């Protein structure tokens, strides 16, 4: 676990890595490149790998040199390999017959209970999707993440039957991970991918301060946490820092889990694109039913056909094989155009809060009690001094702002902090100011911190003996005015309570990335929202926030496995549904309010009612998604039409698909992509778009259209009635849209709902009028 401190230790490490095929006689200026050969020409993995070595040998000079420089052979979902070569060698490989693309590898980063009851999947309910699918038994969830801590209680296999017959994967032993002992009938697959990372990483790795295991074992806790959420087994009476938070389990508690460790313990967690692509390739071969990916890249985004977006490439091949891929929207919110993983074949997830809060009483010396938010279950801090370390002589700046005390730069030299509670303010949304303030105050002998900040629900515990309580600016200002009103201000800090249900409201989290889609604005992203704030799940002992085997974490990384678990249940119930059908069912049945009928707000400055760019179709509603009535289906040909519609050339499309592909002479419209949503980013003249729906409800069904048009927008549907029977299962309809606005506008929102009196099949509509076009496509 620690960094090698001697030549012998280094040599031993290198010997171990050589078993992974990493020690190569390659040029010092070489780097990992991914050689993409497209669709497999046959299904014999050994012959494919041999052909990859033969191809590489023509450039490397010998079979031995080819073996030394090879990092991975991709031989299941598609054909290709990753190898460490120089730029000139990469160019020569690109010129060889049969080579579609050669691309340099790069890094991705991590995006980082009560929630299942909140979504209507309580095990105590006699009728819901959970029971209709035997808790997801027989389904395999694959996760690309940081690994897994197999000793966690959430991976017990009590009551599970044999491993599903379709499973062809395996557990791979490594450092502190014994495949035969650490895997079971719950954790049926565990592999690790480090060759691409080691070949490209320039940061110190596996040091005393940042240890890792050369195995599937998880140091971060991130992969253990996401695995728990998606498919963890039941653990009853879980407690976290003294807060009784009920049972912990996954969305599909009888599903099986397969971990593909692709991320390693360096700052922010680094995940090589070569390793990610190999993990996708293996997952497709192994027989997973759904792939969960809580990873993201950086803005601006690469296009879906860009060889640097290996999540897009790997997920395309998985979806083509009928495997849904669920990804996080990223944590760059609340700014617009920040959503990631935007390819239309990916199911992209935003993050919301749930109906749970942790009110923490702050009692001032004037007997006023204010409720802040914290995770604090230590001993009550009795009445003690309360201070606000004022800066002497505030100096107005040119921008009209005053230099004042902020949490991230506390000046404590002139303030008596020892034994006191400190108040500070911050405008920064991240956890950094809180951590900085706590560190400064503790070092000065303080006994607690009150942080005033923009409203938000992301709480990070300090410790049971040191409270850090968050309040909004309004409450923070009240506390400040009290401090300034008396010579000896005092305060009492009481332990947190756990409040669930009403009146706690649901909100899209501040950090959750927002639409519109910056690559193709006509493709609504995110698709759906799920709980991702203060989620309790299993973790690693190396996680500083873990207590009793569990940790509270927030992020779209936590929202993603919620949807992955639900997708697993839907796959168990509807094994013949395509990934697009599952996405459609989730989007068209989602809650537009919270489960209690109250509006869903989107956090930010200012807070507002959520719209499709915040949460897609809405908050995921698992039980309704099981019986959606109608679905908007798509297949590989539809995705190819999308790629043609947005203007990618046939060469780039062929490289992604893996075989020669030609677009039609008449360019298709991106507005006709058969999504369960309608997004028109540039409406000027009247337009008509087309959709098709397939009946998956009662054979003889009649649906009527109900339109809630966006303000100033006219929407007409033809036909207005859809009649299904035993011979007519799929029907197309048109939607005519026009605007009454005479100026450029922002987006307005509405909906189209098909109903048979029982089902409500709702598609969000988002329209922006653009009288003056700021760009054209040349047509």
XYZ file of C-alpha atoms in Angstrom:
779
model
C 0.000 0.000 0.000
C 2.866 2.427 0.611
C 5.217 3.913 -1.917
C 8.278 1.735 -2.657
C 11.249 3.077 -0.727
C 14.060 0.942 -2.106
C 15.376 -0.321 -5.411
C 14.375 -3.838 -4.400
C 10.829 -2.730 -3.664
C 10.658 -0.942 -7.000
C 11.909 -4.031 -8.834
C 9.336 -6.190 -7.065
C 6.607 -3.783 -8.081
C 7.810 -3.857 -11.667
C 7.847 -7.644 -11.649
C 4.275 -7.650 -10.450
C 3.258 -5.197 -13.142
C 5.029 -7.284 -15.747
C 2.425 -9.937 -15.034
C -0.067 -7.369 -16.263
C 1.803 -6.972 -19.551
C 3.115 -3.502 -18.749
C 6.906 -3.714 -18.857
C 7.724 -3.020 -22.463
C 10.821 -2.399 -24.523
C 9.416 0.749 -26.032
C 10.768 4.167 -26.897
C 10.898 6.719 -24.114
C 8.747 9.127 -26.131
C 5.981 6.607 -26.719
C 2.472 6.926 -25.279
C -0.650 4.793 -25.235
C -2.731 4.941 -28.422
C -6.000 3.155 -29.061
C -6.196 1.455 -32.459
C -9.832 1.071 -33.458
C -10.621 -1.609 -36.073
C -14.424 -1.469 -35.904
C -16.768 -4.450 -35.934
C -15.345 -7.902 -35.234
C -14.835 -10.005 -38.359
C -15.365 -13.221 -36.375
C -16.072 -14.382 -32.808
C -12.809 -16.163 -31.975
C -11.085 -13.958 -29.336
C -7.706 -15.685 -29.680
C -7.591 -15.205 -33.436
C -8.527 -11.560 -32.984
C -5.752 -11.003 -30.445
C -3.252 -12.794 -32.677
C -4.260 -10.570 -35.580
C -3.761 -7.510 -33.379
C -0.229 -8.662 -32.501
C 0.497 -9.368 -36.168
C -0.664 -5.908 -37.200
C 1.379 -4.222 -34.479
C 4.429 -6.334 -35.334
C 4.528 -4.842 -38.842
C 5.304 -1.487 -37.217
C 7.127 -2.572 -34.055
C 9.540 -4.720 -36.070
C 8.967 -8.083 -34.395
C 6.410 -10.192 -32.573
C 8.397 -9.728 -29.355
C 8.308 -5.948 -29.671
C 4.583 -6.121 -30.433
C 3.925 -8.151 -27.291
C 6.000 -5.698 -25.236
C 4.155 -2.602 -26.423
C 0.627 -4.071 -26.408
C -1.502 -2.805 -23.510
C -4.948 -4.282 -24.321
C -6.623 -6.307 -27.024
C -10.288 -5.367 -27.544
C -11.986 -8.471 -28.864
C -15.564 -8.730 -27.581
C -17.784 -5.739 -28.328
C -15.558 -4.571 -31.194
C -12.073 -5.112 -32.592
C -9.003 -3.074 -31.714
C -6.136 -2.718 -29.286
C -4.237 -0.246 -27.113
C -0.479 -0.071 -27.444
C 2.383 2.138 -26.364
C 3.827 3.591 -29.561
C 5.507 6.776 -30.758
C 3.682 9.415 -32.775
C 5.409 8.270 -35.970
C 4.455 4.659 -35.290
C 0.878 5.705 -34.606
C 0.804 7.475 -37.980
C 2.104 4.369 -39.742
C -0.503 2.180 -38.014
C -3.232 4.596 -39.104
C -2.186 4.053 -42.729
C -2.484 0.255 -42.549
C -5.417 -1.489 -44.285
C -8.352 -2.168 -41.968
C -7.411 0.475 -39.409
C -10.326 2.849 -38.858
C -8.796 5.240 -36.349
C -5.759 5.662 -34.096
C -6.353 7.840 -31.040
C -4.189 8.844 -28.079
C -5.450 7.726 -24.683
C -6.411 10.342 -22.063
C -7.920 10.537 -18.574
C -11.452 10.774 -17.212
C -12.336 11.721 -13.617
C -14.883 10.662 -10.998
C -18.135 12.620 -10.572
C -18.905 12.215 -6.966
C -31.499 4.037 2.269
C -34.219 6.347 2.524
C -34.109 7.185 -1.187
C -35.694 3.902 -2.304
C -38.700 4.291 -0.012
C -38.980 7.863 -1.243
C -39.187 6.579 -4.845
C -41.938 4.106 -3.979
C -39.815 0.955 -3.816
C -40.321 0.020 -0.181
C -39.859 -3.709 0.467
C -42.775 -3.539 2.921
C -45.186 -2.607 0.126
C -46.929 -5.749 -1.204
C -47.192 -4.429 -4.779
C -44.465 -2.511 -6.544
C -41.762 -3.016 -9.154
C -39.431 -4.424 -6.505
C -41.696 -7.403 -5.799
C -42.861 -7.830 -9.400
C -39.251 -8.594 -10.370
C -38.195 -10.672 -7.353
C -35.937 -7.776 -6.319
C -34.001 -7.936 -9.594
C -32.873 -11.545 -9.233
C -31.019 -12.856 -12.288
C -29.894 -9.415 -13.521
C -26.198 -8.459 -13.621
C -25.211 -4.810 -13.069
C -21.764 -3.867 -14.320
C -20.070 -0.771 -12.879
C -17.028 1.081 -14.214
C -15.599 2.731 -11.104
C -12.874 2.759 -8.430
C -13.232 -0.851 -7.354
C -15.054 -2.503 -4.480
C -14.588 -3.281 -0.767
C -15.858 -6.873 -0.697
C -16.053 -7.133 3.109
C -18.853 -4.559 3.219
C -22.070 -6.021 4.637
C -23.974 -4.802 1.575
C -22.325 -7.504 -0.549
C -23.594 -10.461 1.462
C -25.161 -13.195 -0.700
C -27.634 -14.571 1.826
C -30.612 -16.167 0.097
C -29.233 -15.783 -3.415
C -29.455 -18.672 -5.843
C -26.920 -19.796 -8.442
C -25.014 -17.284 -10.551
C -27.043 -16.438 -13.705
C -26.373 -18.749 -16.639
C -25.510 -15.924 -19.027
C -22.567 -14.807 -16.898
C -19.195 -15.382 -18.592
C -17.077 -13.018 -16.523
C -14.753 -13.685 -13.618
C -13.137 -12.327 -10.500
C -9.434 -11.537 -10.816
C -7.123 -11.716 -7.795
C -4.611 -9.019 -6.968
C -3.122 -7.132 -4.057
C -5.214 -7.808 -0.914
C -7.970 -9.313 -3.059
C -8.504 -13.067 -3.237
C -10.978 -13.876 -5.998
C -12.198 -17.128 -4.463
C -12.675 -15.627 -0.994
C -13.800 -12.096 -1.825
C -16.328 -12.852 -4.560
C -19.578 -14.676 -3.936
C -23.058 -15.040 -5.433
C -23.630 -11.274 -5.025
C -20.254 -9.968 -6.218
C -19.771 -12.251 -9.211
C -17.249 -10.205 -11.182
C -14.275 -8.024 -10.236
C -11.548 -6.940 -12.630
C -8.990 -4.153 -12.652
C -7.543 -2.149 -15.511
C -4.350 -0.195 -14.891
C -2.137 -0.635 -17.937
C -3.399 2.464 -19.711
C -3.224 4.511 -16.511
C 0.350 3.493 -15.706
C 1.497 4.177 -19.239
C 0.099 7.717 -19.195
C 0.080 8.848 -15.542
C 2.528 11.632 -14.686
C 1.525 12.070 -11.007
C 2.952 10.251 -7.970
C 0.991 7.027 -7.561
C 0.497 4.558 -4.719
C 2.241 6.759 -2.176
C 1.898 6.807 1.591
C -0.480 9.762 1.335
C -2.437 8.344 -1.614
C -2.321 4.541 -1.421
C -4.105 2.160 -3.766
C -4.364 -1.562 -4.371
C -3.220 -3.228 -7.588
C -6.419 -5.234 -7.585
C -10.201 -4.687 -7.685
C -10.087 -3.476 -4.069
C -11.454 0.031 -3.540
C -9.528 2.777 -1.726
C -11.735 5.757 -2.591
C -14.993 4.147 -1.459
C -16.651 5.630 -4.563
C -17.115 2.297 -6.353
C -18.313 0.582 -3.174
C -20.802 3.406 -2.636
C -22.232 3.308 -6.177
C -22.399 -0.501 -6.124
C -24.384 -0.382 -2.892
C -26.894 2.062 -4.368
C -27.414 0.059 -7.551
C -27.620 -3.472 -6.198
C -26.500 -3.816 -2.604
C -28.076 -6.466 -0.382
C -30.244 -5.631 2.637
C -28.496 -4.307 5.760
C -30.949 -3.439 8.509
C -30.720 -0.813 11.249
C -27.840 1.064 9.673
C -26.547 4.014 11.672
C -24.224 6.813 10.682
C -22.509 8.991 13.273
C -25.312 8.236 15.709
C -28.106 9.159 13.294
C -30.528 6.265 12.868
C -31.043 6.179 9.101
C -32.858 2.853 8.697
C -31.892 0.057 6.367
C -29.383 0.258 3.542
C -29.865 -1.597 0.273
C -29.641 -1.183 -3.454
C -32.410 -0.578 -5.957
C -32.194 -4.177 -7.131
C -31.076 -5.981 -3.949
C -31.075 -9.465 -5.506
C -29.239 -8.404 -8.660
C -25.622 -9.499 -9.054
C -22.725 -7.048 -9.277
C -19.649 -6.926 -11.479
C -17.002 -4.285 -10.755
C -14.639 -3.066 -13.469
C -12.029 -0.947 -11.668
C -10.816 1.711 -14.094
C -10.033 4.636 -11.749
C -7.004 5.079 -9.531
C -6.100 7.059 -6.437
C -4.524 10.255 -7.668
C -6.116 13.718 -7.268
C -9.791 13.660 -8.379
C -9.380 10.027 -9.376
C -7.940 9.368 -12.815
C -9.383 6.891 -15.280
C -7.552 6.154 -18.545
C -9.649 6.105 -21.720
C -7.780 2.971 -22.843
C -8.734 1.226 -19.599
C -12.356 2.413 -19.879
C -12.689 1.098 -23.415
C -11.262 -2.285 -22.368
C -13.720 -2.446 -19.463
C -16.637 -1.766 -21.820
C -15.337 -4.479 -24.142
C -15.123 -7.005 -21.298
C -18.504 -6.054 -19.817
C -20.192 -6.657 -23.180
C -18.543 -10.069 -23.397
C -19.186 -10.995 -19.752
C -22.953 -10.775 -20.035
C -23.916 -7.746 -17.933
C -27.500 -6.514 -18.337
C -26.847 -2.839 -17.562
C -23.673 -0.737 -17.316
C -23.419 2.059 -14.734
C -20.762 4.736 -15.309
C -20.336 7.501 -12.707
C -17.490 9.141 -14.616
C -17.157 12.306 -16.626
C -14.788 14.383 -18.714
C -14.242 18.146 -18.856
C -15.920 20.988 -20.687
C -15.959 21.730 -23.571
C -17.107 18.297 -24.674
C -15.775 16.087 -27.430
C -18.301 15.139 -30.098
C -19.931 11.704 -29.974
C -17.784 10.521 -32.886
C -14.554 11.980 -31.505
C -12.155 9.180 -30.671
C -11.311 10.904 -27.369
C -14.808 10.235 -26.015
C -14.374 6.565 -25.175
C -17.481 6.566 -22.962
C -19.523 7.478 -26.048
C -17.749 4.840 -28.162
C -17.954 2.069 -25.577
C -21.575 2.823 -24.732
C -22.567 2.873 -28.410
C -21.349 -0.705 -28.820
C -22.991 -1.777 -25.570
C -26.343 -0.263 -26.564
C -26.046 -1.852 -30.008
C -25.872 -5.177 -28.136
C -28.991 -4.301 -26.136
C -27.197 -3.236 -22.932
C -28.418 0.078 -21.439
C -25.663 2.453 -20.321
C -26.442 4.891 -17.488
C -24.141 7.875 -16.921
C -24.047 10.913 -14.647
C -24.853 14.385 -15.969
C -21.731 15.703 -14.096
C -21.308 18.081 -11.162
C -20.727 21.411 -12.903
C -24.127 22.998 -12.106
C -26.027 25.162 -11.742
C -24.733 26.882 -14.906
C -26.496 26.014 -18.153
C -24.840 23.985 -20.940
C -22.757 22.014 -18.413
C -24.367 18.581 -18.858
C -21.986 15.801 -19.968
C -22.447 12.300 -21.431
C -24.913 13.725 -23.948
C -24.978 11.038 -26.659
C -28.611 10.040 -27.362
C -27.859 6.356 -26.745
C -26.750 7.148 -23.156
C -29.250 7.510 -20.299
C -28.042 10.687 -18.557
C -28.963 11.343 -14.920
C -29.306 14.557 -12.894
C -29.245 14.658 -9.082
C -31.962 15.704 -6.634
C -32.418 15.820 -2.899
C -34.848 13.515 -1.112
C -37.405 14.139 1.617
C -34.824 14.029 4.386
C -33.014 16.770 6.249
C -30.835 17.063 9.353
C -32.100 20.076 11.355
C -29.568 21.198 13.926
C -30.615 23.719 16.626
C -28.516 26.844 17.167
C -29.711 28.613 20.335
C -28.470 32.167 20.778
C -27.978 33.879 24.097
C -31.166 35.925 23.536
C -33.143 32.623 23.510
C -33.694 32.731 19.726
C -33.346 29.228 18.251
C -32.328 28.898 14.601
C -32.367 25.593 12.723
C -29.272 24.998 10.630
C -28.263 21.853 8.737
C -25.479 19.489 9.780
C -24.585 15.875 10.430
C -23.618 16.256 14.077
C -24.422 13.722 16.774
C -21.742 14.549 19.313
C -22.215 16.014 22.766
C -24.168 19.237 22.985
C -21.981 22.342 23.034
C -23.419 24.248 26.004
C -23.653 28.019 26.044
C -20.246 29.354 25.109
C -18.815 32.395 23.379
C -19.848 33.232 19.821
C -17.473 35.318 17.701
C -17.307 36.815 14.247
C -13.691 37.785 13.455
C -14.296 41.209 11.912
C -11.649 42.809 9.746
C -10.785 46.302 10.976
C -11.517 49.071 8.520
C -13.425 47.616 5.583
C -12.076 48.984 2.331
C -14.521 49.428 -0.586
C -13.159 48.033 -3.846
C -13.590 49.434 -7.338
C -16.387 46.906 -7.879
C -18.270 48.285 -4.893
C -17.547 45.265 -2.719
C -16.015 45.275 0.726
C -13.178 43.068 1.827
C -14.767 41.118 4.689
C -14.379 37.871 6.576
C -14.947 34.754 4.478
C -14.669 31.153 5.580
C -11.879 30.332 3.131
C -9.583 33.078 4.486
C -10.368 33.511 8.162
C -8.179 36.039 10.012
C -8.094 34.851 13.595
C -5.034 36.715 14.867
C -7.002 39.469 16.581
C -9.902 37.313 17.756
C -10.118 35.124 20.826
C -11.210 31.814 19.312
C -10.245 29.290 21.984
C -13.373 27.803 23.549
C -15.675 29.754 21.214
C -17.914 29.078 18.228
C -16.977 31.026 15.077
C -19.382 32.444 12.460
C -18.168 32.987 8.889
C -19.679 33.637 5.454
C -18.828 32.200 2.023
C -20.030 32.627 -1.550
C -18.282 29.454 -2.715
C -20.599 26.496 -3.338
C -18.055 23.711 -2.776
C -17.128 22.026 0.496
C -13.674 23.676 0.493
C -14.579 26.795 2.525
C -16.189 24.673 5.232
C -13.138 22.426 5.454
C -10.816 25.448 5.531
C -12.808 27.168 8.250
C -13.005 24.031 10.388
C -9.264 23.465 10.093
C -8.457 27.065 11.073
C -10.892 27.221 13.974
C -9.903 23.835 15.423
C -6.231 24.775 15.237
C -7.015 27.967 17.194
C -8.894 26.055 19.897
C -12.442 26.779 18.735
C -15.279 24.377 19.508
C -17.528 24.808 16.467
C -18.208 26.677 13.226
C -21.397 28.192 11.802
C -21.127 28.677 8.030
C -23.477 31.077 6.227
C -23.746 30.265 2.532
C -26.096 30.048 -0.423
C -28.911 27.555 0.156
C -27.834 24.004 -0.560
C -28.284 20.489 0.685
C -24.811 18.998 0.289
C -23.595 18.313 3.808
C -20.224 16.915 4.712
C -19.713 15.804 8.313
C -16.882 17.265 10.310
C -16.639 14.967 13.302
C -18.800 14.012 16.227
C -16.772 16.223 18.568
C -16.674 19.275 16.311
C -19.893 20.668 14.822
C -19.920 22.613 11.563
C -23.460 23.841 10.953
C -24.677 25.469 7.758
C -27.265 28.263 7.519
C -28.354 30.504 4.653
C -27.375 34.181 4.394
C -30.628 35.352 5.949
C -30.144 33.277 9.091
C -26.417 34.023 9.094
C -27.175 37.733 9.044
C -29.551 37.313 12.007
C -26.783 35.605 13.956
C -24.312 38.331 12.964
C -26.682 41.109 14.071
C -27.089 39.350 17.417
C -23.287 39.194 17.829
C -23.026 42.908 17.095
C -25.872 43.753 19.478
C -24.284 42.493 22.687
C -20.897 42.659 24.357
C -20.818 38.950 25.264
C -22.695 36.904 22.631
C -23.181 33.231 23.460
C -24.552 30.211 21.640
C -25.569 26.611 22.308
C -25.192 23.955 19.566
C -27.421 20.881 19.862
C -27.066 17.515 18.065
C -28.734 17.018 14.687
C -32.056 15.263 14.250
C -33.278 13.317 11.223
C -36.469 14.604 9.603
C -38.161 12.678 6.769
C -41.319 13.218 4.734
C -43.272 16.448 4.757
C -42.423 19.312 4.990
C -39.000 18.580 3.460
C -39.089 19.579 -0.226
C -37.354 18.021 -3.223
C -34.865 20.089 -5.209
C -32.470 19.585 -8.099
C -29.053 19.848 -6.451
C -26.946 22.948 -7.031
C -24.032 20.905 -8.334
C -26.109 18.880 -10.823
C -25.105 19.862 -14.372
C -27.794 21.492 -16.495
C -28.873 21.562 -20.101
C -29.230 22.546 -22.819
C -27.012 20.015 -24.562
C -23.961 21.908 -25.856
C -23.305 19.423 -28.690
C -26.820 18.934 -30.074
C -29.311 21.274 -28.353
C -32.247 19.440 -29.975
C -31.388 16.346 -27.883
C -32.725 16.910 -24.367
C -30.170 16.266 -21.641
C -30.266 15.268 -18.857
C -32.868 12.555 -19.484
C -34.038 11.950 -15.933
C -33.308 12.887 -12.313
C -32.785 10.710 -9.234
C -31.659 11.151 -5.610
C -28.009 12.137 -5.330
C -27.664 14.252 -2.162
C -26.524 12.842 1.201
C -27.015 9.233 0.122
C -26.089 6.588 2.698
C -24.253 3.571 1.273
C -21.300 1.278 1.883
C -17.768 2.604 1.568
C -14.109 1.829 2.113
C -12.302 2.174 5.455
C -9.980 4.594 3.642
C -12.942 6.969 3.182
C -12.537 9.687 5.823
C -16.334 10.137 5.928
C -17.074 6.463 6.647
C -18.621 5.472 9.964
C -19.652 1.918 10.827
C -19.086 0.762 7.245
C -21.246 3.464 5.660
C -20.831 6.996 4.362
C -23.025 9.863 3.214
C -21.987 11.164 -0.208
C -23.469 13.479 -2.812
C -23.100 13.834 -6.569
C -24.536 12.714 -9.865
C -22.291 9.711 -9.175
C -24.872 8.760 -6.531
C -27.890 9.568 -8.734
C -26.581 7.383 -11.581
C -26.690 4.020 -9.734
C -30.210 4.814 -8.514
C -31.316 4.760 -12.139
C -29.062 1.777 -12.902
C -30.814 -0.195 -10.166
C -34.222 0.764 -11.578
C -33.095 -0.183 -15.099
C -32.066 -3.571 -13.698
C -35.594 -4.073 -12.335
C -37.131 -3.024 -15.666
C -34.840 -5.452 -17.529
C -36.019 -8.215 -15.211
C -39.651 -7.342 -15.941
C -39.300 -6.588 -19.673
C -36.344 -8.582 -20.939
C -37.155 -7.769 -24.573
C -37.169 -3.984 -24.148
C -34.394 -2.062 -25.895
C -32.279 0.531 -24.049
C -34.312 3.237 -25.827
C -37.592 1.664 -24.693
C -36.366 1.698 -21.082
C -35.262 5.317 -21.396
C -38.657 6.227 -22.877
C -40.525 4.506 -20.050
C -38.506 6.410 -17.450
C -38.815 9.821 -19.128
C -42.542 9.718 -19.997
C -43.687 8.508 -16.570
C -41.427 10.672 -14.383
C -42.772 12.861 -11.605
C -42.963 16.567 -12.471
C -43.657 17.212 -8.782
C -42.242 15.368 -5.829
C -44.053 12.189 -4.669
C -46.249 14.329 -2.393
C -47.430 16.551 -5.256
C -45.297 19.553 -4.300
C -43.251 21.460 -6.912
C -39.653 20.452 -7.539
C -37.315 23.436 -7.360
C -33.853 23.784 -8.854
C -31.167 25.107 -6.512
C -29.053 27.981 -7.738
C -28.990 31.748 -7.594
C -31.855 32.341 -7.577
C -33.747 29.155 -6.806
C -36.484 28.464 -9.377
C -39.064 25.876 -10.352
C -37.255 23.059 -12.161
C -37.592 22.650 -15.929
C -36.503 19.944 -18.417
C -32.944 21.303 -18.579
C -32.654 20.711 -14.839
C -34.226 17.256 -14.580
C -35.113 15.983 -18.063
C -38.465 14.231 -17.936
C -38.577 14.727 -14.156
C -37.899 12.717 -11.007
C -37.723 9.001 -11.798
C -40.922 7.082 -10.931
C -40.025 3.364 -10.973
C -43.487 1.882 -10.522
C -45.045 3.957 -13.287
C -42.110 3.179 -15.616
C -42.927 -0.528 -15.302
C -46.196 0.091 -17.165
C -45.737 3.171 -19.391
C -48.464 2.347 -21.928
C -46.530 3.650 -24.942
C -42.808 3.825 -25.708
C -40.680 5.826 -28.131
C -38.303 3.143 -29.414
C -34.972 3.458 -31.220
C -32.273 1.158 -32.546
C -28.819 1.423 -34.100
C -30.200 2.693 -37.409
C -31.968 5.519 -35.588
C -28.741 6.552 -33.881
C -26.976 6.549 -37.251
C -29.723 8.829 -38.630
C -29.102 11.137 -35.691
C -25.378 11.253 -36.477
C -26.223 12.093 -40.089
C -28.742 14.723 -38.987
C -26.291 16.661 -36.838
C -23.847 16.793 -39.748
C -21.090 14.300 -39.001
C -19.450 13.010 -42.173
C -19.829 9.402 -43.221
C -16.175 8.668 -42.444
C -16.548 9.746 -38.808
C -19.838 7.866 -38.469
C -18.322 4.719 -39.979
C -15.439 4.943 -37.517
C -17.853 5.026 -34.575
C -20.172 2.315 -35.880
C -17.278 0.102 -36.892
C -18.436 -0.547 -40.432
C -18.996 1.400 -43.625
C -22.033 3.620 -43.209
C -23.609 6.076 -45.638
C -26.054 8.889 -44.926
C -29.075 9.333 -47.193
C -29.005 11.905 -49.978
C -31.691 13.889 -48.176
C -30.322 15.033 -44.828
C -32.641 13.903 -42.007
C -33.831 16.397 -39.423
C -32.457 16.128 -35.912
C -35.933 17.148 -34.721
C -37.235 13.798 -36.026
C -34.996 11.689 -33.771
C -37.527 9.474 -32.011
C -36.899 10.738 -28.495
C -39.516 10.834 -25.711
C -39.027 14.623 -25.655
C -39.288 17.551 -28.070
C -36.623 20.264 -27.996
C -36.550 23.014 -30.631
C -33.577 25.343 -30.075
C -34.122 27.671 -33.044
C -37.769 28.188 -33.998
C -38.348 30.874 -36.576
C -40.771 29.569 -39.171
C -43.448 26.927 -38.731
C -41.948 23.451 -38.488
C -43.392 19.924 -38.416
C -41.636 17.004 -36.762
C -42.431 13.302 -36.556
C -42.561 10.760 -33.752
C -43.557 7.089 -33.520
C -44.949 5.300 -30.486
C -45.306 1.589 -29.808
C -48.062 0.184 -27.629
C -46.762 -1.950 -24.744
C -50.026 -1.846 -22.788
C -53.386 -3.500 -23.463
C -53.603 -4.679 -27.070
C -56.778 -2.729 -27.846
C -56.033 0.798 -26.688
C -57.088 4.282 -27.724
C -54.922 7.272 -26.809
C -55.830 10.945 -27.112
C -53.410 13.871 -27.200
C -53.393 16.503 -24.470
C -51.186 19.520 -25.211
C -49.830 22.048 -22.717
C -48.038 24.414 -25.119
C -45.125 26.613 -24.063
C -46.159 30.281 -23.658
C -46.423 31.998 -27.033
C -45.996 28.711 -28.903
C -48.674 26.889 -30.918
C -48.513 23.075 -30.936
C -50.808 20.852 -33.035
C -50.709 17.046 -33.207
C -51.998 14.936 -36.114
C -53.687 12.558 -35.657
C -55.075 13.571 -32.295
C -56.210 10.002 -31.556
C -54.130 6.830 -31.791
C -55.974 3.513 -32.116
C -54.013 0.327 -31.411
C -55.109 -3.281 -31.901
C -53.606 -6.718 -32.517
C -52.289 -5.699 -35.953
C -51.464 -2.032 -35.347
C -48.811 -1.793 -32.618
C -46.766 1.203 -33.788
C -48.198 4.520 -35.016
C -46.477 7.658 -36.281
C -47.782 11.161 -35.675
C -46.698 14.690 -36.552
C -46.289 17.719 -34.345
C -46.643 21.167 -35.950
C -45.014 23.988 -33.985
C -45.139 27.739 -34.579
C -44.353 30.865 -32.573
C -46.180 34.128 -31.925
C -43.027 35.742 -30.523
C -41.477 38.441 -32.687
C -38.164 38.670 -30.845
C -35.502 36.211 -29.828
C -36.497 34.517 -26.593
C -35.153 32.148 -24.037
C -36.610 28.662 -23.728
C -40.263 28.188 -22.849
C -41.568 24.839 -21.635
C -44.683 22.739 -22.093
C -45.658 19.112 -22.662
C -47.439 16.619 -24.889
C -49.302 13.849 -23.095
C -50.946 10.793 -24.658
C -53.563 9.223 -22.393
C -55.920 6.263 -22.583
C -57.568 7.200 -19.291
C -55.141 5.077 -17.298
C -51.665 5.825 -18.652
C -50.150 9.283 -18.970
C -47.330 9.263 -21.538
C -45.783 12.716 -21.164
C -43.055 14.249 -23.328
C -41.474 17.533 -22.200
C -41.467 20.291 -24.832
C -38.753 22.970 -24.833
C -38.836 25.732 -27.467
C -36.698 28.792 -28.083
C -37.719 31.378 -30.675
C -34.795 32.712 -32.735
C -35.935 35.364 -35.200
C -32.298 36.330 -35.743
C -30.277 33.176 -36.376
C -26.787 33.328 -34.897
C -25.544 30.446 -37.045
C -26.702 28.386 -40.025
C -25.840 24.893 -41.213
C -25.355 26.027 -44.788
C -28.654 24.575 -46.007
